[in-house]
Amino acid sequence: MENFVSWYRHVSQENMGGILTLFEDLQAVMPEFDSINLTESGENSRAMKIRFHGSDKDHETIPFRLDELSDGQRLLVALYSLIHLSPSQTSLFLDEPDNYLALREIQPFLAKIDEQCGETLAQAVILSHHPVTIDYMAGASGRWFYRDGANPVRVSTQPEQVIDGLPLSEIVARGWEK
């Protein structure tokens, strides 16, 4: 995340149309979210300020630096920015993007990724051990990577053992996928 502000500054200028949909999605997952501003913080540098509505309803917003947000809030800003501002037909590779997200935040993010694949994203590869992600991505859009001992990694559409009526995440948690 150390280069995120520079990346955001560049791609937001290249894809201004994506800003509106980015802000709409961030407001849906963080209702107090208002906007993102890049304010001057020295010669040739900008500081990212994420603005949130305060509890008083006088439309005053409170700016926070990126490092002042919680890990989950920072991750939501970064993930949705990747979805909306990446150049067209980009492939995203995300390693456990659900680590700092609440359960109620994971599924909308996965749904947005699924919606954008084939539209603005060429593909998304999401690596995860999270049960919600495993269950959501299982089936038609998910792939199962596994390794037996020191052998090469294999890919299939589902694990060897699947039990009807039991979520895939439960099968994995119990170690029954082999």
mmCIF file of C-alpha atoms in Angstrom, residues 12-175:
data_model
loop_
_atom_site.group_PDB
_atom_site.id
_atom_site.type_symbol
_atom_site.label_atom_id
_atom_site.label_comp_id
_atom_site.label_asym_id
_atom_site.label_seq_id
_atom_site.Cartn_x
_atom_site.Cartn_y
_atom_site.Cartn_z
ATOM 1 C CA SER A 12 -7.783 8.843 -11.293
ATOM 2 C CA GLN A 13 -6.556 11.391 -13.841
ATOM 3 C CA GLU A 14 -6.570 8.748 -16.579
ATOM 4 C CA ASN A 15 -10.017 7.363 -15.694
ATOM 5 C CA MET A 16 -12.139 10.174 -14.283
ATOM 6 C CA GLY A 17 -15.327 8.311 -15.217
ATOM 7 C CA GLY A 18 -14.437 5.580 -12.735
ATOM 8 C CA ILE A 19 -14.361 8.020 -9.808
ATOM 9 C CA LEU A 20 -18.159 8.368 -9.652
ATOM 10 C CA THR A 21 -18.772 4.611 -9.540
ATOM 11 C CA LEU A 22 -15.889 4.178 -7.075
ATOM 12 C CA PHE A 23 -17.436 6.723 -4.706
ATOM 13 C CA GLU A 24 -20.891 5.133 -5.080
ATOM 14 C CA ASP A 25 -19.543 1.703 -4.157
ATOM 15 C CA LEU A 26 -17.508 3.067 -1.242
ATOM 16 C CA GLN A 27 -20.621 4.837 0.078
ATOM 17 C CA ALA A 28 -22.517 1.541 -0.149
ATOM 18 C CA VAL A 29 -19.937 -0.357 1.942
ATOM 19 C CA MET A 30 -18.975 2.567 4.227
ATOM 20 C CA PRO A 31 -22.138 4.701 4.642
ATOM 21 C CA GLU A 32 -20.241 7.597 6.268
ATOM 22 C CA PHE A 33 -17.819 7.847 3.298
ATOM 23 C CA ASP A 34 -17.976 11.149 1.399
ATOM 24 C CA SER A 35 -15.007 11.551 -0.935
ATOM 25 C CA ILE A 36 -11.279 11.243 -1.572
ATOM 26 C CA ASN A 37 -9.162 14.342 -2.030
ATOM 27 C CA LEU A 38 -5.527 14.722 -2.984
ATOM 28 C CA THR A 39 -4.297 17.832 -1.183
ATOM 29 C CA GLU A 40 -0.986 19.557 -1.752
ATOM 30 C CA SER A 41 1.583 18.559 0.851
ATOM 31 C CA GLY A 42 4.783 20.006 -0.487
ATOM 32 C CA GLU A 43 6.496 20.566 -3.782
ATOM 33 C CA ASN A 44 5.274 17.980 -6.317
ATOM 34 C CA SER A 45 3.563 15.831 -3.692
ATOM 35 C CA ARG A 46 -0.004 15.169 -2.633
ATOM 36 C CA ALA A 47 -1.531 13.700 0.493
ATOM 37 C CA MET A 48 -4.621 11.529 0.259
ATOM 38 C CA LYS A 49 -7.496 12.627 2.483
ATOM 39 C CA ILE A 50 -10.514 10.380 2.803
ATOM 40 C CA ARG A 51 -13.506 12.377 3.967
ATOM 41 C CA PHE A 52 -16.303 10.980 6.116
ATOM 42 C CA HIS A 53 -19.538 12.562 7.290
ATOM 43 C CA GLY A 54 -19.578 13.371 10.988
ATOM 44 C CA SER A 55 -22.335 12.334 13.357
ATOM 45 C CA ASP A 56 -23.855 15.815 13.326
ATOM 46 C CA LYS A 57 -26.066 16.236 10.309
ATOM 47 C CA ASP A 58 -24.720 19.681 9.307
ATOM 48 C CA HIS A 59 -22.993 18.231 6.208
ATOM 49 C CA GLU A 60 -19.539 18.824 7.674
ATOM 50 C CA THR A 61 -17.016 16.197 6.644
ATOM 51 C CA ILE A 62 -13.999 15.005 8.589
ATOM 52 C CA PRO A 63 -10.782 14.321 6.634
ATOM 53 C CA PHE A 64 -8.542 11.377 7.529
ATOM 54 C CA ARG A 65 -5.149 10.511 6.096
ATOM 55 C CA LEU A 66 -4.930 7.023 4.627
ATOM 56 C CA ASP A 67 -2.765 5.855 7.547
ATOM 57 C CA GLU A 68 -5.415 7.058 10.025
ATOM 58 C CA LEU A 69 -8.034 4.650 8.678
ATOM 59 C CA SER A 70 -8.510 1.148 10.037
ATOM 60 C CA ASP A 71 -6.912 -1.708 8.111
ATOM 61 C CA GLY A 72 -10.344 -2.704 6.815
ATOM 62 C CA GLN A 73 -11.228 0.813 5.643
ATOM 63 C CA ARG A 74 -7.860 1.171 3.882
ATOM 64 C CA LEU A 75 -8.363 -2.187 2.209
ATOM 65 C CA LEU A 76 -11.877 -1.285 1.022
ATOM 66 C CA VAL A 77 -10.593 1.965 -0.510
ATOM 67 C CA ALA A 78 -7.740 0.128 -2.247
ATOM 68 C CA LEU A 79 -9.787 -2.856 -3.479
ATOM 69 C CA TYR A 80 -12.652 -0.821 -4.896
ATOM 70 C CA SER A 81 -10.131 1.598 -6.453
ATOM 71 C CA LEU A 82 -8.480 -1.352 -8.198
ATOM 72 C CA ILE A 83 -11.840 -2.497 -9.547
ATOM 73 C CA HIS A 84 -12.985 0.916 -10.805
ATOM 74 C CA LEU A 85 -9.770 2.689 -11.790
ATOM 75 C CA SER A 86 -7.534 -0.017 -13.257
ATOM 76 C CA PRO A 87 -6.965 0.273 -17.001
ATOM 77 C CA SER A 88 -9.572 -1.557 -19.073
ATOM 78 C CA GLN A 89 -9.184 -5.333 -19.374
ATOM 79 C CA THR A 90 -6.669 -5.572 -16.544
ATOM 80 C CA SER A 91 -6.121 -8.861 -14.738
ATOM 81 C CA LEU A 92 -6.220 -8.570 -10.948
ATOM 82 C CA PHE A 93 -4.334 -10.988 -8.714
ATOM 83 C CA LEU A 94 -5.407 -10.575 -5.089
ATOM 84 C CA ASP A 95 -3.860 -12.599 -2.266
ATOM 85 C CA GLU A 96 -6.350 -12.958 0.586
ATOM 86 C CA PRO A 97 -8.121 -9.612 0.093
ATOM 87 C CA ASP A 98 -10.643 -10.637 2.747
ATOM 88 C CA ASN A 99 -8.137 -10.657 5.650
ATOM 89 C CA TYR A 100 -9.220 -7.347 7.176
ATOM 90 C CA LEU A 101 -12.824 -7.240 6.004
ATOM 91 C CA ALA A 102 -15.950 -7.865 8.037
ATOM 92 C CA LEU A 103 -18.257 -10.646 6.865
ATOM 93 C CA ARG A 104 -20.812 -8.109 5.609
ATOM 94 C CA GLU A 105 -18.113 -6.485 3.425
ATOM 95 C CA ILE A 106 -16.740 -9.611 1.732
ATOM 96 C CA GLN A 107 -19.719 -10.707 -0.362
ATOM 97 C CA PRO A 108 -20.459 -7.260 -1.910
ATOM 98 C CA PHE A 109 -16.785 -7.019 -2.894
ATOM 99 C CA LEU A 110 -16.820 -10.505 -4.463
ATOM 100 C CA ALA A 111 -20.081 -9.700 -6.269
ATOM 101 C CA LYS A 112 -18.534 -6.507 -7.672
ATOM 102 C CA ILE A 113 -15.447 -8.404 -8.871
ATOM 103 C CA ASP A 114 -17.685 -11.047 -10.474
ATOM 104 C CA GLU A 115 -19.792 -8.329 -12.142
ATOM 105 C CA GLN A 116 -16.748 -6.543 -13.575
ATOM 106 C CA CYS A 117 -15.016 -9.658 -14.959
ATOM 107 C CA GLY A 118 -15.517 -9.609 -18.698
ATOM 108 C CA GLU A 119 -16.701 -5.985 -18.563
ATOM 109 C CA THR A 120 -13.815 -3.798 -17.363
ATOM 110 C CA LEU A 121 -11.606 -6.542 -15.902
ATOM 111 C CA ALA A 122 -10.203 -9.336 -18.044
ATOM 112 C CA GLN A 123 -10.054 -11.677 -15.062
ATOM 113 C CA ALA A 124 -9.563 -11.757 -11.314
ATOM 114 C CA VAL A 125 -7.558 -14.371 -9.460
ATOM 115 C CA ILE A 126 -8.408 -14.374 -5.762
ATOM 116 C CA LEU A 127 -6.464 -16.541 -3.336
ATOM 117 C CA SER A 128 -8.267 -17.133 -0.073
ATOM 118 C CA HIS A 129 -8.821 -19.449 2.865
ATOM 119 C CA HIS A 130 -11.854 -17.506 4.072
ATOM 120 C CA PRO A 131 -15.039 -19.636 4.207
ATOM 121 C CA VAL A 132 -17.275 -16.916 2.741
ATOM 122 C CA THR A 133 -14.920 -16.458 -0.209
ATOM 123 C CA ILE A 134 -14.557 -20.207 -0.753
ATOM 124 C CA ASP A 135 -18.328 -20.728 -0.786
ATOM 125 C CA TYR A 136 -19.036 -17.674 -2.957
ATOM 126 C CA MET A 137 -16.371 -18.438 -5.547
ATOM 127 C CA ALA A 138 -16.998 -22.201 -5.674
ATOM 128 C CA GLY A 139 -18.757 -23.568 -8.691
ATOM 129 C CA ALA A 140 -18.749 -22.042 -12.136
ATOM 130 C CA SER A 141 -16.339 -19.172 -11.493
ATOM 131 C CA GLY A 142 -13.982 -20.800 -8.976
ATOM 132 C CA ARG A 143 -10.978 -23.064 -9.503
ATOM 133 C CA TRP A 144 -9.490 -25.436 -6.971
ATOM 134 C CA PHE A 145 -5.658 -25.467 -6.666
ATOM 135 C CA TYR A 146 -4.173 -28.340 -4.714
ATOM 136 C CA ARG A 147 -0.882 -30.145 -4.245
ATOM 137 C CA ASP A 148 -0.178 -33.699 -3.128
ATOM 138 C CA GLY A 149 3.109 -33.715 -1.254
ATOM 139 C CA ALA A 150 5.954 -32.336 -3.363
ATOM 140 C CA ASN A 151 4.137 -32.938 -6.651
ATOM 141 C CA PRO A 152 3.196 -30.081 -8.999
ATOM 142 C CA VAL A 153 0.118 -28.006 -8.252
ATOM 143 C CA ARG A 154 -3.035 -29.285 -9.934
ATOM 144 C CA VAL A 155 -6.135 -27.345 -10.925
ATOM 145 C CA SER A 156 -9.730 -28.548 -11.020
ATOM 146 C CA THR A 157 -13.200 -27.069 -10.778
ATOM 147 C CA GLN A 158 -13.781 -28.658 -7.361
ATOM 148 C CA PRO A 159 -11.969 -30.805 -4.796
ATOM 149 C CA GLU A 160 -11.907 -34.592 -5.137
ATOM 150 C CA GLN A 161 -14.443 -35.048 -2.325
ATOM 151 C CA VAL A 162 -17.683 -33.065 -2.445
ATOM 152 C CA ILE A 163 -20.566 -33.877 -0.111
ATOM 153 C CA ASP A 164 -24.047 -32.812 -1.217
ATOM 154 C CA GLY A 165 -25.651 -30.363 1.188
ATOM 155 C CA LEU A 166 -22.375 -29.400 2.896
ATOM 156 C CA PRO A 167 -20.746 -26.069 1.981
ATOM 157 C CA LEU A 168 -17.320 -26.380 0.378
ATOM 158 C CA SER A 169 -15.798 -24.297 3.187
ATOM 159 C CA GLU A 170 -17.027 -26.850 5.741
ATOM 160 C CA ILE A 171 -15.496 -29.712 3.744
ATOM 161 C CA VAL A 172 -12.163 -27.834 3.703
ATOM 162 C CA ALA A 173 -12.378 -26.980 7.416
ATOM 163 C CA ARG A 174 -12.835 -30.663 8.260
ATOM 164 C CA GLY A 175 -10.011 -31.738 5.927
#
